[in-house]
mmCIF file of C-alpha atoms in Angstrom:
data_model
loop_
_atom_site.group_PDB
_atom_site.id
_atom_site.type_symbol
_atom_site.label_atom_id
_atom_site.label_comp_id
_atom_site.label_asym_id
_atom_site.label_seq_id
_atom_site.Cartn_x
_atom_site.Cartn_y
_atom_site.Cartn_z
ATOM 1 C CA MET A 1 0.141 -0.110 0.062
ATOM 2 C CA ARG A 2 2.786 2.364 0.663
ATOM 3 C CA LEU A 3 4.325 1.770 -2.770
ATOM 4 C CA ILE A 4 0.620 2.670 -4.521
ATOM 5 C CA ARG A 5 0.738 5.506 -2.369
ATOM 6 C CA GLU A 6 3.709 6.943 -2.670
ATOM 7 C CA ALA A 7 4.980 5.963 -6.118
ATOM 8 C CA ARG A 8 1.629 5.510 -7.907
ATOM 9 C CA ASP A 9 3.618 1.289 -8.059
ATOM 10 C CA LYS A 10 1.225 -0.534 -10.799
ATOM 11 C CA SER A 11 3.114 -3.398 -9.953
ATOM 12 C CA ALA A 12 2.394 -2.901 -6.570
ATOM 13 C CA PHE A 13 -1.150 -2.386 -7.048
ATOM 14 C CA ALA A 14 -1.597 -5.384 -9.111
ATOM 15 C CA ALA A 15 -0.785 -7.331 -6.213
ATOM 16 C CA LEU A 16 -3.119 -5.666 -4.021
ATOM 17 C CA PHE A 17 -5.696 -5.884 -6.600
ATOM 18 C CA GLN A 18 -5.463 -9.941 -7.209
ATOM 19 C CA HIS A 19 -5.631 -10.474 -3.418
ATOM 20 C CA PHE A 20 -8.438 -8.278 -2.078
ATOM 21 C CA ALA A 21 -10.882 -8.015 -5.507
ATOM 22 C CA PRO A 22 -11.816 -12.112 -5.194
ATOM 23 C CA ARG A 23 -12.420 -11.116 -1.213
ATOM 24 C CA ILE A 24 -14.372 -8.088 -1.556
ATOM 25 C CA LYS A 25 -16.238 -9.918 -3.961
ATOM 26 C CA SER A 26 -17.002 -12.561 -1.778
ATOM 27 C CA PHE A 27 -17.781 -10.390 1.022
ATOM 28 C CA LEU A 28 -20.386 -8.779 -0.757
ATOM 29 C CA ILE A 29 -22.146 -12.155 -2.195
ATOM 30 C CA ARG A 30 -22.208 -13.292 1.599
ATOM 31 C CA SER A 31 -23.702 -9.728 2.294
ATOM 32 C CA GLY A 32 -26.471 -10.124 -0.037
ATOM 33 C CA SER A 33 -25.636 -8.914 -3.568
ATOM 34 C CA ASP A 34 -25.791 -10.944 -6.656
ATOM 35 C CA PRO A 35 -22.757 -12.158 -7.882
ATOM 36 C CA VAL A 36 -22.813 -9.974 -11.206
ATOM 37 C CA MET A 37 -23.377 -6.481 -8.515
ATOM 38 C CA ALA A 38 -20.721 -7.626 -6.740
ATOM 39 C CA GLU A 39 -17.974 -7.976 -9.417
ATOM 40 C CA GLU A 40 -19.153 -4.623 -10.419
ATOM 41 C CA CYS A 41 -18.645 -3.344 -6.975
ATOM 42 C CA ALA A 42 -15.591 -4.989 -6.249
ATOM 43 C CA GLN A 43 -13.859 -3.038 -9.342
ATOM 44 C CA GLU A 44 -15.160 0.253 -8.251
ATOM 45 C CA VAL A 45 -13.942 -0.421 -5.036
ATOM 46 C CA MET A 46 -10.338 -1.076 -6.488
ATOM 47 C CA VAL A 47 -10.475 1.742 -8.278
ATOM 48 C CA THR A 48 -11.466 4.134 -5.568
ATOM 49 C CA VAL A 49 -8.369 1.954 -3.499
ATOM 50 C CA TRP A 50 -6.166 3.315 -6.552
ATOM 51 C CA HIS A 51 -7.492 6.924 -6.086
ATOM 52 C CA LYS A 52 -7.700 7.254 -2.884
ATOM 53 C CA ALA A 53 -4.245 5.473 -1.818
ATOM 54 C CA HIS A 54 -2.966 8.771 -0.666
ATOM 55 C CA GLN A 55 -5.827 8.661 1.811
ATOM 56 C CA PHE A 56 -4.871 5.682 3.485
ATOM 57 C CA ASP A 57 -3.455 6.298 6.737
ATOM 58 C CA ALA A 58 -1.612 3.092 8.231
ATOM 59 C CA SER A 59 -1.712 4.205 11.978
ATOM 60 C CA ARG A 60 -5.403 4.000 11.995
ATOM 61 C CA ALA A 61 -6.263 1.074 10.121
ATOM 62 C CA SER A 62 -4.882 -1.942 8.302
ATOM 63 C CA VAL A 63 -5.021 -2.489 4.772
ATOM 64 C CA ALA A 64 -7.690 -4.788 5.004
ATOM 65 C CA THR A 65 -9.910 -2.867 7.381
ATOM 66 C CA TRP A 66 -9.495 0.425 4.832
ATOM 67 C CA VAL A 67 -10.495 -1.618 1.804
ATOM 68 C CA PHE A 68 -13.496 -3.319 3.427
ATOM 69 C CA THR A 69 -14.892 -0.158 4.351
ATOM 70 C CA ILE A 70 -14.827 1.576 1.274
ATOM 71 C CA ALA A 71 -16.086 -2.172 -0.176
ATOM 72 C CA ARG A 72 -19.274 -1.478 2.573
ATOM 73 C CA ASN A 73 -19.819 1.784 2.183
ATOM 74 C CA ARG A 74 -20.010 1.495 -1.736
ATOM 75 C CA ARG A 75 -22.347 -1.631 -1.389
ATOM 76 C CA ILE A 76 -24.709 0.926 1.029
ATOM 77 C CA ASP A 77 -24.813 3.526 -2.030
ATOM 78 C CA LEU A 78 -25.927 1.038 -4.115
ATOM 79 C CA LEU A 79 -28.265 -0.326 -2.117
ATOM 80 C CA ARG A 80 -29.639 2.807 -1.221
ATOM 81 C CA LYS A 81 -29.598 4.103 -4.953
ATOM 82 C CA GLU A 82 -31.778 0.962 -5.850
ATOM 83 C CA ARG A 83 -34.102 1.466 -3.184
ATOM 84 C CA ARG A 84 -34.667 5.293 -4.395
ATOM 85 C CA PRO A 85 -38.116 5.620 -5.827
ATOM 86 C CA GLU A 86 -38.580 6.899 -9.314
ATOM 87 C CA PRO A 87 -39.706 10.305 -10.273
ATOM 88 C CA GLU A 88 -43.472 10.395 -10.513
ATOM 89 C CA GLU A 89 -44.447 11.327 -13.937
ATOM 90 C CA LEU A 90 -45.020 15.269 -14.888
ATOM 91 C CA PRO A 91 -47.994 16.123 -16.388
ATOM 92 C CA TRP A 92 -47.527 18.349 -19.662
ATOM 93 C CA GLY A 93 -49.046 21.582 -20.614
ATOM 94 C CA PRO A 94 -50.809 23.837 -18.342
ATOM 95 C CA GLU A 95 -51.869 23.400 -14.965
ATOM 96 C CA ALA A 96 -55.580 23.434 -14.197
ATOM 97 C CA GLU A 97 -57.072 26.846 -12.895
ATOM 98 C CA PRO A 98 -57.693 26.316 -9.161
ATOM 99 C CA GLU A 99 -61.278 27.001 -7.759
ATOM 100 C CA GLN A 100 -62.674 29.788 -7.074
ATOM 101 C CA ALA A 101 -63.820 28.802 -3.783
ATOM 102 C CA ASP A 102 -59.890 27.512 -2.924
ATOM 103 C CA ILE A 103 -59.027 30.954 -4.407
ATOM 104 C CA LEU A 104 -61.031 32.810 -1.874
ATOM 105 C CA VAL A 105 -60.222 30.593 0.959
ATOM 106 C CA LEU A 106 -56.186 31.087 0.198
ATOM 107 C CA GLN A 107 -57.049 35.049 0.111
ATOM 108 C CA GLN A 108 -58.640 35.162 3.485
ATOM 109 C CA GLU A 109 -56.429 32.630 4.974
ATOM 110 C CA THR A 110 -53.463 35.032 4.295
ATOM 111 C CA ALA A 111 -55.088 38.179 5.188
ATOM 112 C CA HIS A 112 -56.160 36.516 8.303
ATOM 113 C CA LEU A 113 -52.383 35.497 9.035
ATOM 114 C CA ARG A 114 -50.844 38.935 7.874
ATOM 115 C CA THR A 115 -53.457 40.614 10.728
ATOM 116 C CA ALA A 116 -51.849 37.574 13.251
ATOM 117 C CA LEU A 117 -48.181 38.925 11.877
ATOM 118 C CA LYS A 118 -48.948 42.298 13.055
ATOM 119 C CA ALA A 119 -50.513 41.264 16.271
ATOM 120 C CA LEU A 120 -47.004 39.744 17.409
ATOM 121 C CA PRO A 121 -44.494 41.543 19.617
ATOM 122 C CA ASP A 122 -42.403 44.064 17.355
ATOM 123 C CA ALA A 123 -39.386 41.606 18.469
ATOM 124 C CA GLN A 124 -40.864 38.354 17.508
ATOM 125 C CA ARG A 125 -42.125 39.396 14.252
ATOM 126 C CA GLU A 126 -38.881 40.901 13.048
ATOM 127 C CA LEU A 127 -37.211 36.976 13.687
ATOM 128 C CA ILE A 128 -40.116 35.588 11.763
ATOM 129 C CA GLU A 129 -39.922 37.588 8.956
ATOM 130 C CA LYS A 130 -36.122 37.251 9.123
ATOM 131 C CA ALA A 131 -36.627 33.393 9.304
ATOM 132 C CA TYR A 132 -39.430 32.834 6.942
ATOM 133 C CA PHE A 133 -39.668 35.555 4.708
ATOM 134 C CA GLY A 134 -35.188 36.483 4.575
ATOM 135 C CA ASP A 135 -34.794 32.766 4.486
ATOM 136 C CA LEU A 136 -32.138 33.100 7.065
ATOM 137 C CA SER A 137 -30.827 30.484 9.567
ATOM 138 C CA HIS A 138 -31.520 31.103 13.240
ATOM 139 C CA ARG A 139 -27.450 30.969 13.501
ATOM 140 C CA GLU A 140 -27.361 33.969 10.757
ATOM 141 C CA ILE A 141 -30.009 35.789 12.517
ATOM 142 C CA ALA A 142 -28.089 35.864 15.575
ATOM 143 C CA GLU A 143 -24.985 37.171 13.864
ATOM 144 C CA GLN A 144 -27.118 40.046 11.972
ATOM 145 C CA THR A 145 -28.602 40.801 15.500
ATOM 146 C CA GLY A 146 -26.276 39.868 17.868
ATOM 147 C CA LEU A 147 -28.304 38.318 20.065
ATOM 148 C CA PRO A 148 -28.014 34.991 21.403
ATOM 149 C CA LEU A 149 -28.812 32.128 19.872
ATOM 150 C CA GLY A 150 -31.460 30.438 22.046
ATOM 151 C CA THR A 151 -33.281 34.057 22.484
ATOM 152 C CA ILE A 152 -33.496 33.532 18.389
ATOM 153 C CA LYS A 153 -34.850 30.461 19.031
ATOM 154 C CA SER A 154 -36.995 31.064 22.084
ATOM 155 C CA ARG A 155 -38.683 33.751 20.302
ATOM 156 C CA ILE A 156 -39.599 32.642 17.184
ATOM 157 C CA ARG A 157 -41.049 29.622 19.005
ATOM 158 C CA LEU A 158 -43.199 31.444 21.135
ATOM 159 C CA ALA A 159 -44.155 33.664 17.768
ATOM 160 C CA LEU A 160 -45.067 30.236 16.227
ATOM 161 C CA ASP A 161 -47.263 29.530 18.750
ATOM 162 C CA ARG A 162 -48.602 32.621 18.814
ATOM 163 C CA LEU A 163 -49.471 32.093 15.219
ATOM 164 C CA ARG A 164 -50.933 28.737 15.743
ATOM 165 C CA HIS A 165 -53.589 29.919 18.072
ATOM 166 C CA ALA A 166 -54.554 32.858 16.373
ATOM 167 C CA MET A 167 -54.809 31.076 13.142
ATOM 168 C CA LYS A 168 -57.503 28.518 14.495
#
């Protein structure tokens, strides 16, 4: 591994490959992968070993531990990719116009929210506006206002509670 890391020695990599590739494939098959996926994954792991050899640190792990950790992580990545749902079909063309009743309800709720926001204490309203309309994180608001992060979170929580009760 030292030769691969320091000198990019191809013959050392070939020896490492011959030693670990079959073991990785076997490990992956025992972990539930089909043989084709295991072979492909083993190849990818060994390519990763070649490209990331400079990251290997013998004081932190053995070569086998490092290589099998890469294999395990690659297998997890492939499983996540397999389980990821397909995106929904998006219809083409213009969207249907909302119903008049829905538009009216939305307008009334917006007006009610606007009134509830105005009823908040200034300190709380300003923080709600920064967080939700200004799209700032609590930490960014704390940096901008100079207030402690805990104060920001408490005021926002209290304001949201008041808004929740006002919107019932």
